[in-house]
Short mmCIF file of C-alpha atoms and ligand atoms in Angstrom, two decimals:
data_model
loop_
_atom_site.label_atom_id
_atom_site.label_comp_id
_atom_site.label_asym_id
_atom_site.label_seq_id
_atom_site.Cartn_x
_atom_site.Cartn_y
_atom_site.Cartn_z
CA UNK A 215 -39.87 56.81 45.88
CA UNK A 216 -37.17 59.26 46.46
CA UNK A 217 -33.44 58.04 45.78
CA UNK A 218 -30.34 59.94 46.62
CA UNK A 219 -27.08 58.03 45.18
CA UNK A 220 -23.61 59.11 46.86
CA UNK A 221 -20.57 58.92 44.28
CA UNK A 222 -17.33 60.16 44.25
CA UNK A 223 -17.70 59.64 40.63
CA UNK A 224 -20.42 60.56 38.24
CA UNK A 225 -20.30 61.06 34.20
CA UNK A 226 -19.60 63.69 32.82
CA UNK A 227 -18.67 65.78 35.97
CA UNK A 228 -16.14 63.13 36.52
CA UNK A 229 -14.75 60.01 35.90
CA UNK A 230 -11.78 57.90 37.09
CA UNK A 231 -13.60 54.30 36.01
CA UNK A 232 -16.95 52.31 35.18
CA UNK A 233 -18.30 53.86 38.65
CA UNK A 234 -18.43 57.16 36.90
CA UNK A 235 -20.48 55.93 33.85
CA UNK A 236 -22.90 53.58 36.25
CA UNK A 237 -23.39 56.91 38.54
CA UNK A 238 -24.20 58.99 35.48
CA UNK A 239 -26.41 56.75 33.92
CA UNK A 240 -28.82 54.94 36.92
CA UNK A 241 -30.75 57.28 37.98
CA UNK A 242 -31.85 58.89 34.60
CA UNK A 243 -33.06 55.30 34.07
CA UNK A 244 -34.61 54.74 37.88
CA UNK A 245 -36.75 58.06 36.46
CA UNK A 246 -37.94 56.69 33.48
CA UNK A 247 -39.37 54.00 35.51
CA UNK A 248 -41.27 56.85 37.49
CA UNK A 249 -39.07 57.73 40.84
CA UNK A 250 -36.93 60.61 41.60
CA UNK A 251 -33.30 59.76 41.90
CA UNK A 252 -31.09 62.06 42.49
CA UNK A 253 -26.94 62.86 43.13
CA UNK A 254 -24.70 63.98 45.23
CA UNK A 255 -20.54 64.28 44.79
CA UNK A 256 -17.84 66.09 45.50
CA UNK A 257 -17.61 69.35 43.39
CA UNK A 258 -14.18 68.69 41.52
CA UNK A 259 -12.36 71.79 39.78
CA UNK A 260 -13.49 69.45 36.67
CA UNK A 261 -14.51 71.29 32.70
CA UNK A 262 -18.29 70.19 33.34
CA UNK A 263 -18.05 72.32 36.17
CA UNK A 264 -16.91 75.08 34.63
CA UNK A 265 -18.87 74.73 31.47
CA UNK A 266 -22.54 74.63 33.46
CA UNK A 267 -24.71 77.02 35.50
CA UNK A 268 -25.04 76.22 38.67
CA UNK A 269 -27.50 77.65 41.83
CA UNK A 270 -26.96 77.76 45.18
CA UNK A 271 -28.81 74.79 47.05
CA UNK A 272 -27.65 74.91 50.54
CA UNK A 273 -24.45 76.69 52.35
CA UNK A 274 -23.93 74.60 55.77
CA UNK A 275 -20.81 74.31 58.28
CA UNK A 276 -19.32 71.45 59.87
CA UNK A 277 -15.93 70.47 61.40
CA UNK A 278 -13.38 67.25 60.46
CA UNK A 279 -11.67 67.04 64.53
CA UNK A 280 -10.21 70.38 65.20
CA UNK A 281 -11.28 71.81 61.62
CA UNK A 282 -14.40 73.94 61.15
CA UNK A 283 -15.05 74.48 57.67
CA UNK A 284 -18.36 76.05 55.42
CA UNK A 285 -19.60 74.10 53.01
CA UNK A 286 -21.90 74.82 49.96
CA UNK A 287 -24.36 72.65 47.95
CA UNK A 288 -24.99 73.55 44.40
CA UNK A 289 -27.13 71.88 41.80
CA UNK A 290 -26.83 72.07 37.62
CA UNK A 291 -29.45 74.49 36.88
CA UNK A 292 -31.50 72.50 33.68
CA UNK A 293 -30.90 68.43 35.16
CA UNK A 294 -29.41 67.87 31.58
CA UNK A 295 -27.96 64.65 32.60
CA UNK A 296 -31.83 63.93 32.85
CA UNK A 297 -31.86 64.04 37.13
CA UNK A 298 -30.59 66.48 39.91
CA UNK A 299 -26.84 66.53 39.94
CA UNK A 300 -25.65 68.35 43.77
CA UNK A 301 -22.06 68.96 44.32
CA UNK A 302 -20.81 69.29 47.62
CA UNK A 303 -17.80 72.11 47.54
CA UNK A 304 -15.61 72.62 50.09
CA UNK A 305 -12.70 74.82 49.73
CA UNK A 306 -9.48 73.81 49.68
CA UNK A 307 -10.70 70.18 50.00
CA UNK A 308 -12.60 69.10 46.91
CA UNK A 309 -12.48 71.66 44.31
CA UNK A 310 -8.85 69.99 42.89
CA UNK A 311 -8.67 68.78 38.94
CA UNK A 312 -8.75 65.06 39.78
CA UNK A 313 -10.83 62.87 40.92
CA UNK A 314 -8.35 60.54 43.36
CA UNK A 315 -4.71 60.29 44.04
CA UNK A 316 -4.21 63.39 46.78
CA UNK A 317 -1.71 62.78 49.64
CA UNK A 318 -4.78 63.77 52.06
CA UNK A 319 -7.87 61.33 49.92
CA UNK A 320 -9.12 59.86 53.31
CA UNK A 321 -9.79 63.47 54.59
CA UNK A 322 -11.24 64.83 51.56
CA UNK A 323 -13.75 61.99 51.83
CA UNK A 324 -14.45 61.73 54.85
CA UNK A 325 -15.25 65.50 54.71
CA UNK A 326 -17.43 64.72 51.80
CA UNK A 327 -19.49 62.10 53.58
CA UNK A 328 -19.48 64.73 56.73
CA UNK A 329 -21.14 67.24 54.76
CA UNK A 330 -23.42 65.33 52.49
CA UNK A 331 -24.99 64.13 55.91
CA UNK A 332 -24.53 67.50 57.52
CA UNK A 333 -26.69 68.78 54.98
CA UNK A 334 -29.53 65.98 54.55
CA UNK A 335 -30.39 66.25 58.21
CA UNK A 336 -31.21 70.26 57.69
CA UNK A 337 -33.15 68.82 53.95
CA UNK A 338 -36.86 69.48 54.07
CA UNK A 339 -37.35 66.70 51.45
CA UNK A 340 -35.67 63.76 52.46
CA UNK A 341 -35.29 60.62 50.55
CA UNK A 342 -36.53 57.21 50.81
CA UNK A 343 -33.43 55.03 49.88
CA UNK A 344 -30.27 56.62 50.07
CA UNK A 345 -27.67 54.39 47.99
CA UNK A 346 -24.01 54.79 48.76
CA UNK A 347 -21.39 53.57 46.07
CA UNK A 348 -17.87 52.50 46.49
CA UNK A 349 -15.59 53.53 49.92
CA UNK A 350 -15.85 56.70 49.55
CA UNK A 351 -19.44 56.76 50.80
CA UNK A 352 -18.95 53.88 53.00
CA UNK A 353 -19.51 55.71 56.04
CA UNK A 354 -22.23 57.55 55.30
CA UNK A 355 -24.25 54.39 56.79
CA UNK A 356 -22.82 54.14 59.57
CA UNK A 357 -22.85 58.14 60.41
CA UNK A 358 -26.97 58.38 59.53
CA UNK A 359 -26.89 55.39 62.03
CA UNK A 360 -24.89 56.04 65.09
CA UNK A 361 -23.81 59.54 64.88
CA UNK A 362 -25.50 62.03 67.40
CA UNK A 363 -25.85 64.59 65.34
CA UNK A 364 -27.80 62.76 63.00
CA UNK A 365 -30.63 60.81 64.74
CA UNK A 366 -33.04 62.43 62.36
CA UNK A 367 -31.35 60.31 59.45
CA UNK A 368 -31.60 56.80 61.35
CA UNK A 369 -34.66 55.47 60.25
CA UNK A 370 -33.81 55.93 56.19
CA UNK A 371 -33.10 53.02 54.79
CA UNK A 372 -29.44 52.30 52.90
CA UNK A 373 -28.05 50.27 49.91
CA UNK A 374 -24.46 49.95 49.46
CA UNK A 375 -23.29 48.67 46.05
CA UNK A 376 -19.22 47.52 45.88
CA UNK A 377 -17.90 48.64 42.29
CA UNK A 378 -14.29 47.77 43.19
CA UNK A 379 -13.56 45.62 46.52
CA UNK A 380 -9.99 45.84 46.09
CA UNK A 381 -10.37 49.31 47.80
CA UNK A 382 -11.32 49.34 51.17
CA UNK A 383 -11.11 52.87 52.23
CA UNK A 384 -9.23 51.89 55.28
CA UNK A 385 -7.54 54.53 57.97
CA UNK A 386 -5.87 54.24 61.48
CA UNK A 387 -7.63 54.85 64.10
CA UNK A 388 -6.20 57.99 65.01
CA UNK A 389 -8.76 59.11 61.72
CA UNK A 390 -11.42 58.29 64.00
CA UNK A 391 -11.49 61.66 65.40
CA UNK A 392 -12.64 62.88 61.86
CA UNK A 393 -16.15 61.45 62.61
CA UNK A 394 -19.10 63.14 64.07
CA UNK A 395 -19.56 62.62 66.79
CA UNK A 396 -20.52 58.49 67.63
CA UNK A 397 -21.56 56.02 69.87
CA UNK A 398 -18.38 54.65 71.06
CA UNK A 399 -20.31 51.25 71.84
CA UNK A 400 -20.42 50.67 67.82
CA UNK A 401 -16.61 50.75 67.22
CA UNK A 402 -16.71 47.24 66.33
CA UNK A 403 -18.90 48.25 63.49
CA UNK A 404 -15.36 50.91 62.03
CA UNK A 405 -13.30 48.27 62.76
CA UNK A 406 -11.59 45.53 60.35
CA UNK A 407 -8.33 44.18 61.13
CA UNK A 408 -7.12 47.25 63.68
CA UNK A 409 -8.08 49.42 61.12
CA UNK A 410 -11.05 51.99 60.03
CA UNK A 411 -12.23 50.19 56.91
CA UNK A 412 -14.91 51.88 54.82
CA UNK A 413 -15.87 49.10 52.74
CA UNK A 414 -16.19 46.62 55.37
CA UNK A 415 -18.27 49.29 57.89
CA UNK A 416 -20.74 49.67 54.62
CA UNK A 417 -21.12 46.02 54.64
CA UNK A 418 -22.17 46.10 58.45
CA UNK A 419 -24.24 48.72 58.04
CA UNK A 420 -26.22 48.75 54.94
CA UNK A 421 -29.40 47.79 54.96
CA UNK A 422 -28.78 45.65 51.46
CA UNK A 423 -25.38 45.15 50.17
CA UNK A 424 -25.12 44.49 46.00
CA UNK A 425 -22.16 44.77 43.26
CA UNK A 426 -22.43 44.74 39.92
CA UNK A 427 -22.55 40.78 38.93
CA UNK A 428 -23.27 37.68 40.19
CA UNK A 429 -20.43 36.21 39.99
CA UNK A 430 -18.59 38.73 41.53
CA UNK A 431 -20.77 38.84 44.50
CA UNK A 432 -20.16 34.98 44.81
CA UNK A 433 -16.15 35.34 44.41
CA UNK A 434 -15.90 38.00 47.18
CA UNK A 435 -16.70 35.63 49.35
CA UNK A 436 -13.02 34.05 48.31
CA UNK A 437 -10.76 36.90 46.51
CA UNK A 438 -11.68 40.35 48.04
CA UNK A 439 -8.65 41.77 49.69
CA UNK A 440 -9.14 40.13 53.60
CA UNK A 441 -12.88 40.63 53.58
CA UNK A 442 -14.00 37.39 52.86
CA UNK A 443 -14.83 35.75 55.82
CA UNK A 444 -17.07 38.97 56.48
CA UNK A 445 -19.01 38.24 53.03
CA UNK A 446 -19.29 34.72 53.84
CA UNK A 447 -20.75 36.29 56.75
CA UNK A 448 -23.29 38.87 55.51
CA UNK A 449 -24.28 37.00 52.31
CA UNK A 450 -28.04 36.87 53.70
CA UNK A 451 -28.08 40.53 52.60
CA UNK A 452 -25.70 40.40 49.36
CA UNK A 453 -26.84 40.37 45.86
CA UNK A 454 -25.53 40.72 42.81
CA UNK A 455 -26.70 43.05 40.02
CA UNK A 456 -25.65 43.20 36.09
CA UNK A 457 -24.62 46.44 35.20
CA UNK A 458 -26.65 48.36 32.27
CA UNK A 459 -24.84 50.23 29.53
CA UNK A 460 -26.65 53.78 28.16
CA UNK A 461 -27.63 52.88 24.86
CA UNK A 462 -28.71 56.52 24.53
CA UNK A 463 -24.66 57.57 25.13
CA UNK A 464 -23.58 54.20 23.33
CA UNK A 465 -25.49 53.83 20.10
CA UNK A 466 -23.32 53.40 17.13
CA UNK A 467 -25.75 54.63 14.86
CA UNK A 468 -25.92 58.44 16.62
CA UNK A 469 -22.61 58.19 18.70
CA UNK A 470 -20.84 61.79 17.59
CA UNK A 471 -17.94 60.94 18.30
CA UNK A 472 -17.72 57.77 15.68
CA UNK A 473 -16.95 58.63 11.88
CA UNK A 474 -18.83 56.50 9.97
CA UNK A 475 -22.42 55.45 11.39
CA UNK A 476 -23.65 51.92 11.47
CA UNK A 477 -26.35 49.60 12.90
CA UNK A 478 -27.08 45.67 13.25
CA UNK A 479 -28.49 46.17 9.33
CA UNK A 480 -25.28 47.86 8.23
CA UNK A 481 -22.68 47.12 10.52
CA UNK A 482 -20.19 44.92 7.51
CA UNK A 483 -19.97 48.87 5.62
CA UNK A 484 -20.22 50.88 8.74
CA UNK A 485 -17.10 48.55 10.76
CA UNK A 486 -15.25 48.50 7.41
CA UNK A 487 -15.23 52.35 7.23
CA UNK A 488 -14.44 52.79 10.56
CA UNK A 489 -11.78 50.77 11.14
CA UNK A 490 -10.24 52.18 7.84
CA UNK A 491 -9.71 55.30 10.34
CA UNK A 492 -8.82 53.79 13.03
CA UNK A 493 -5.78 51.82 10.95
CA UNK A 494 -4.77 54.99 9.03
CA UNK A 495 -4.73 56.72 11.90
CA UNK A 496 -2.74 54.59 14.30
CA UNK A 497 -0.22 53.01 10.81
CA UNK A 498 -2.11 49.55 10.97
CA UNK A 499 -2.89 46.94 9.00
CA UNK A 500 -6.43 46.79 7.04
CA UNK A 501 -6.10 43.23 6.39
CA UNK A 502 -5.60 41.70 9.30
CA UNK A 503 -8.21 40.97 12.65
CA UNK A 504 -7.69 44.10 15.11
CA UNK A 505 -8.10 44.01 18.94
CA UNK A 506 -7.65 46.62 21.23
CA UNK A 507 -7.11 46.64 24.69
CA UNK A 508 -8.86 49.72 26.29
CA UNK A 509 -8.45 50.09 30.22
CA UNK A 510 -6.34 51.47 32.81
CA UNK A 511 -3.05 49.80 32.85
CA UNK A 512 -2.95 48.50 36.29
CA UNK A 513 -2.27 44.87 37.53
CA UNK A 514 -6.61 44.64 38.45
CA UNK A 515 -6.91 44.33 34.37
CA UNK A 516 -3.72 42.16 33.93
CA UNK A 517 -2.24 45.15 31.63
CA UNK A 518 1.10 44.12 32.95
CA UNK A 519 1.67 40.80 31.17
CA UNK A 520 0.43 42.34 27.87
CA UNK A 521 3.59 43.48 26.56
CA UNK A 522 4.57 40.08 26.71
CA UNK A 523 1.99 38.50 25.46
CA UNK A 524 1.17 40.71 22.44
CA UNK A 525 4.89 39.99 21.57
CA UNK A 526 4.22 36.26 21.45
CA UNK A 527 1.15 36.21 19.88
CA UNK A 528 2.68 38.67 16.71
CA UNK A 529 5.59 36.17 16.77
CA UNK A 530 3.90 33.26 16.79
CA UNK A 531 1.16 34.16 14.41
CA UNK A 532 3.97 35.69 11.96
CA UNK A 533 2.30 38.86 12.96
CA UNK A 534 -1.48 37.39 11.98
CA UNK A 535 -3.01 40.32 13.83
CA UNK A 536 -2.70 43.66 14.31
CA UNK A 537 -3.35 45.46 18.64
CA UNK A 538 -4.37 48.94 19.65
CA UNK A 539 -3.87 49.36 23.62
CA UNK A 540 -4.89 52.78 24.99
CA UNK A 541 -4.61 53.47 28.73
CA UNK A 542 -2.53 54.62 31.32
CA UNK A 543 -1.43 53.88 34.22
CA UNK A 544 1.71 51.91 35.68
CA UNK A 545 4.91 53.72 34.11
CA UNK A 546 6.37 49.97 33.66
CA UNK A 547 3.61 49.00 31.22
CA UNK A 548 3.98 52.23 29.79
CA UNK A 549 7.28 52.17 28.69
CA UNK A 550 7.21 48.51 27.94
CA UNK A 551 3.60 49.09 25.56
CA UNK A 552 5.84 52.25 23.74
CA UNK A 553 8.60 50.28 23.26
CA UNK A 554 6.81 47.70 21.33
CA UNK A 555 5.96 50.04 19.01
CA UNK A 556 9.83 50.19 17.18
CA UNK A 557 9.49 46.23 17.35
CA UNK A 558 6.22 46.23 15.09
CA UNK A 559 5.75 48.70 13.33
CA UNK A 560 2.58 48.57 11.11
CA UNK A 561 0.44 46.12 13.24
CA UNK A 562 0.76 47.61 16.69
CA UNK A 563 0.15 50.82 17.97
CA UNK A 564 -0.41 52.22 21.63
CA UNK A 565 -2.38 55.65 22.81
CA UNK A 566 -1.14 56.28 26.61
CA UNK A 567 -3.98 58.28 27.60
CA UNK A 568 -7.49 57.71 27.53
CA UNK A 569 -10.55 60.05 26.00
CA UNK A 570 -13.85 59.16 25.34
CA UNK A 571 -13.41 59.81 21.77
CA UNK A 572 -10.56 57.70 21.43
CA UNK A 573 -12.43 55.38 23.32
CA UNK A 574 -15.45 55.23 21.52
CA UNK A 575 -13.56 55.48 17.84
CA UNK A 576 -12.10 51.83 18.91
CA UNK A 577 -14.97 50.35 19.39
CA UNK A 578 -16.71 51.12 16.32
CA UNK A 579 -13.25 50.33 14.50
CA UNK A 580 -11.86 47.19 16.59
CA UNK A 581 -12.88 44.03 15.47
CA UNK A 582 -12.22 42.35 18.37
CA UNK A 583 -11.76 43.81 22.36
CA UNK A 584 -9.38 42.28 24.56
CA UNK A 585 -10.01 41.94 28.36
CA UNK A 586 -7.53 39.37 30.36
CA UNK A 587 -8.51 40.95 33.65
CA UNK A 588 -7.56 39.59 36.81
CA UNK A 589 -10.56 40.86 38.69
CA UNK A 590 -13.45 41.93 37.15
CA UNK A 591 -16.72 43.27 39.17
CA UNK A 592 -18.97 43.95 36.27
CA UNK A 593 -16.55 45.20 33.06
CA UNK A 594 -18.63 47.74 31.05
CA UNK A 595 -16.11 47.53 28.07
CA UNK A 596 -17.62 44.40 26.96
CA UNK A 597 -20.58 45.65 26.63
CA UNK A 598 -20.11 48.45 24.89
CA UNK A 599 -18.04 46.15 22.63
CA UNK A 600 -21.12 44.10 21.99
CA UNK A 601 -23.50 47.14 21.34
CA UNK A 602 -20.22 48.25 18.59
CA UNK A 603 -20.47 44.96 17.26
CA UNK A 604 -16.22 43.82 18.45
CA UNK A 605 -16.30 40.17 19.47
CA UNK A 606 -15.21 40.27 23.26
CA UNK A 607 -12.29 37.98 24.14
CA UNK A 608 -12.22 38.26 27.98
CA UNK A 609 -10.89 36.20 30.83
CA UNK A 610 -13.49 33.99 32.57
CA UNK A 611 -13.85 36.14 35.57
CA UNK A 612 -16.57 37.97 38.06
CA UNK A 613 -19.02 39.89 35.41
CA UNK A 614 -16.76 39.05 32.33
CA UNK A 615 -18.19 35.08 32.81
CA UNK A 616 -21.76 36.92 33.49
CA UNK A 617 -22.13 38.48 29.98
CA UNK A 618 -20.26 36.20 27.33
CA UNK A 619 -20.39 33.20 26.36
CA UNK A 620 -17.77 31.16 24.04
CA UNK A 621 -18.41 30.48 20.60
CA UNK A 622 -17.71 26.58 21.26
CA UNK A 623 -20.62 26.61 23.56
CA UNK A 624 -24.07 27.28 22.21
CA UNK A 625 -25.02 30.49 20.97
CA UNK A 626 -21.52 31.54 22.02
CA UNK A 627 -20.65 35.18 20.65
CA UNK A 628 -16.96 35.56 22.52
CA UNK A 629 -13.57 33.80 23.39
CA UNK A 630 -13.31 33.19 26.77
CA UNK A 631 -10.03 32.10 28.71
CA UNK A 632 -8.96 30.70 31.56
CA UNK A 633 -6.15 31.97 33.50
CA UNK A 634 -4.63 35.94 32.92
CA UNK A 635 -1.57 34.66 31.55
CA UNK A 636 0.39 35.30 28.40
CA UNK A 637 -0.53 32.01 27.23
CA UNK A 638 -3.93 31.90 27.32
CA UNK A 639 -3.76 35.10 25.67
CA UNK A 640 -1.68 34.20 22.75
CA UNK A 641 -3.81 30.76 22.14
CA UNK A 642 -6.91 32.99 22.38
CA UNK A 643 -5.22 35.15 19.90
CA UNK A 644 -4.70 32.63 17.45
CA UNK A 645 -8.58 31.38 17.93
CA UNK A 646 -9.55 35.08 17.05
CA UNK A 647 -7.04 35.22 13.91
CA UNK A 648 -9.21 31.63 12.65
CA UNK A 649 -12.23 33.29 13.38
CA UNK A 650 -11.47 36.30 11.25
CA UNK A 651 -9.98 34.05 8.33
CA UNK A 652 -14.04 32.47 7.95
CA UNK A 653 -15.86 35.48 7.47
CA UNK A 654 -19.39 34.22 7.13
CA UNK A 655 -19.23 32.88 10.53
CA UNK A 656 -17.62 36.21 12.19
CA UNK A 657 -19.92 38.49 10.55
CA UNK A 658 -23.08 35.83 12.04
CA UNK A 659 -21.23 36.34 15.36
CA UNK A 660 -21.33 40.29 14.89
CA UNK A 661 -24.83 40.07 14.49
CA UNK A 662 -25.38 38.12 17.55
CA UNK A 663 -23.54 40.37 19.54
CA UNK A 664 -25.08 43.23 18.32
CA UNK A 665 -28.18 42.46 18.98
CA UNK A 666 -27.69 41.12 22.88
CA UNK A 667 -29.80 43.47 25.22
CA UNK A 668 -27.75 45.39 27.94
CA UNK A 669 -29.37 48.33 28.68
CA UNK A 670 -30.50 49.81 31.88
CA UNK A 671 -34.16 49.76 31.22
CA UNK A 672 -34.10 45.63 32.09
CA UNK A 673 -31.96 46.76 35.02
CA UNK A 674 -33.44 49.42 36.94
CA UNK A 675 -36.65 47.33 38.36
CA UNK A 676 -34.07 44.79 39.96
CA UNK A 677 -32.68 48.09 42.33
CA UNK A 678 -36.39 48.79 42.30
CA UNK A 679 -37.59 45.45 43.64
CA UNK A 680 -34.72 45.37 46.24
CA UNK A 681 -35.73 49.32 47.35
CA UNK A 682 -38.92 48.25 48.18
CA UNK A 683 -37.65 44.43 49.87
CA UNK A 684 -35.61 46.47 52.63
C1 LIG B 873 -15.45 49.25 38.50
C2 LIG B 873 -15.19 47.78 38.15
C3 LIG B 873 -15.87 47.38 36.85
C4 LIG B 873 -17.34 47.79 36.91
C5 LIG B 873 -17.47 49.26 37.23
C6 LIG B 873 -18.89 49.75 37.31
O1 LIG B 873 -14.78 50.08 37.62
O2 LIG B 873 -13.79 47.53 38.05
O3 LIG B 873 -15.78 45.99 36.65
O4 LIG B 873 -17.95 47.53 35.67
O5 LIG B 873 -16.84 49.56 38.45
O6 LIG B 873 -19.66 49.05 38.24
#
């Protein structure tokens, strides 16, 4: 079977979020199993671009309304993410240093999606299953469906997988004109609430719909941004699939970009080491239980009421504990995370930023990974966490609830909470601090998460079985 995904995001030619590291790490996977999956996104003015060769795939031309533009595919010459990686350029448009945040998003996109179908209809091979991910190949459905121009494209089947349903893609419908051109009978299919919504027209017109957990895919169906009733709607067609991690990429015994190496045999030396590092580095405290926060600081992961409640909890606990929170992301939490800093010196730090190296130095260090998200599709910093043997406290939310369990229930490796509030936080704070102070028991609870099983190899024959159900 042949698979084409379409991303706006895919590791390490870009990444804004967890979509990035799911898109770069699927379809290497899907070919183990023995199928050809390939990618398309938008070619970025990213590093990996410049760093790579590149060839010359296709050069096509298309028009957004009044706009006539060219457009080239290229692909990375040796497949060294370990499948075909396209980029669609188009000048002016897509080659910009970031990924999202451009006055004119909803026309870069939709000019992506215009061209990435613009070229498979002129494709000599074309795929089975084309998989869309995220708004910003929402369309693409809907245009292989109903647009003129692309009749040839109709009868390929489509899977649409929601990362993130709190973005909807959505446009006015003067935007419309951006489209090929449609059947005007099949506006109701565009339309959500007077608007063009992306998400909601790739929920119409997918052939299957997933996201990334189970519980998530049950809780859109009450909390997804004024798409609910349409979930309730389509669930015959919804599923929900865990996320894998790349335990090739995330392996703390090979991981280059951790100090000290460790595995499940080692991991009492290899964590010690590391987190010596880590607390020289950042001025913290050796002796006490560390967690980290590491996310974008936006009100999605509930990084707003962590000022607060780190304050309480180092109050409270007499400062028990020492946190690490690197992100960025609302100025607000910015400033208030800095400022902590000149209140506690010695057992918090903050990195406003975020780099994989940074990244992956806290979890090999951290001893324990904080996640009070509000919403949480799937949450792949968990499970790195596990595979880096840091105890996950996380809010009992969408794919948070799906991968770990409390240590008060049986075979529990976590702390789970209830509500994102600064309470819950601080009390779950305090449960971590007693866990730390009985180190048999933590080091037993190490082990367990260490060895828990996330990788992609148990995922990629659920996608497989649902492929072959449409
Ligand atoms: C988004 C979600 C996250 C999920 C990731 C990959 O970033 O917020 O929960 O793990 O996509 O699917």
């Amino acid at each position: 079977m042949v698979i084409l995904h379409i991303s706006a995001e895919c590791y390490p030619m870009a990444k804004a979020g967890g979509l990035g590291d799911v898109v770069g790490a699927l379809p290497k996977y899907q070919k183990k199993l023995g199928d050809e999956s390939m990618v398309v996104m938008p070619m970025y003015a990213t590093p990996f671009l410049q760093k790579n060769e590149w060839e010359v795939i296709y050069k096509g031309n298309t028009n957004l309304a009044d706009w006539f533009f060219d457009y080239t595919i290229i692909k990375e010459k040796t497949d060294q993410l370990g499948f075909s990686l396209f980029l669609v350029d188009i000048h002016g448009l897509l080659d910009r240093p970031k990924v999202y945040g451009y006055q004119d998003d909803t026309e870069r996109f939709v000019g992506f999606q215009v061209a990435v179908v613009n070229w498979l209809s002129h494709w000599t091979t074309q795929p089975d299953r084309v998989h869309c991910h995220d708004h910003q190949a929402g369309l693409i459905p809907f245009m292989m469906k109903y647009c003129y121009d692309y009749d040839v494209l109709k009868n390929i089947k489509t899977v649409f997988t929601i990362h993130n349903a709190q973005y909807h893609g959505a446009m006015g419908w003067d935007k419309s004109l951006l489209l090929p051109r449609w059947d005007t009978w099949k506006h109701g299919l565009l339309e959500w609430n007077q608007s063009i919504n992306s998400l909601a027209t790739a929920v119409k017109c997918a052939d299957k719909v997933t996201t990334v957990s189970q519980t998530y895919m049950h809780q859109l169906r009450f909390q997804s941004a004024g798409l609910e009733s349409l979930f309730e709607y389509e669930q015959g067609k919804c599923v929900g699939i865990l996320n894998g991690i790349d335990n090739e990429v995330w392996n703390p015994a090979t991981d280059p970009m951790v100090p000290f190496h460790y595995s499940i045999e080692n991991f009492k030396e290899g964590k010690r080491k590391n987190k010596q590092v880590l607390c020289a580095k950042y001025h913290l405290d050796m002796d006490k239980p560390l967690i980290v926060f590491i996310g974008r600081l936006v009100g999605e992961k509930a990084a707003d009421i962590l000022p607060g409640a780190i304050q309480h909890a180092l109050d409270k606990t007499n400062c028990g504990a020492n946190f690490l929170v690197i992100g960025a992301g609302d100025t607000a939490t910015e400033s208030a995370l800095n400022y902590l800093t000149e209140l506690y010196p010695g057992v918090y730090n903050t990195y406003i930023g975020y780099d994989e190296k940074t990244g992956h130095e806290a979890y090999a260090g951290a001893d324990f990974l904080l996640m009070p998200s509000r919403v949480e599709p799937c949450g792949l910093n968990q499970m790195y966490s596990l595979r880096y043997g840091t105890i996950p406290i996380v809010r009992d939310t969408g794919g948070l609830r799906d991968t770990v369990t409390d240590i008060g229930d049986a075979g529990g490796f976590g702390i789970r909470f209830l509500h994102a509030s600064e309470e819950d936080i601080v009390y779950s704070v305090e449960r971590a601090i007693r866990l730390y102070q009985d180190m048999e028991k933590m080091e037993s609870i190490i082990h367990t998460c260490m060895s828990i099983d996330h990788s992609w190899e148990s995922v990629v024959s659920q996608y497989k079985n649902l492929y072959e159900s449409i």
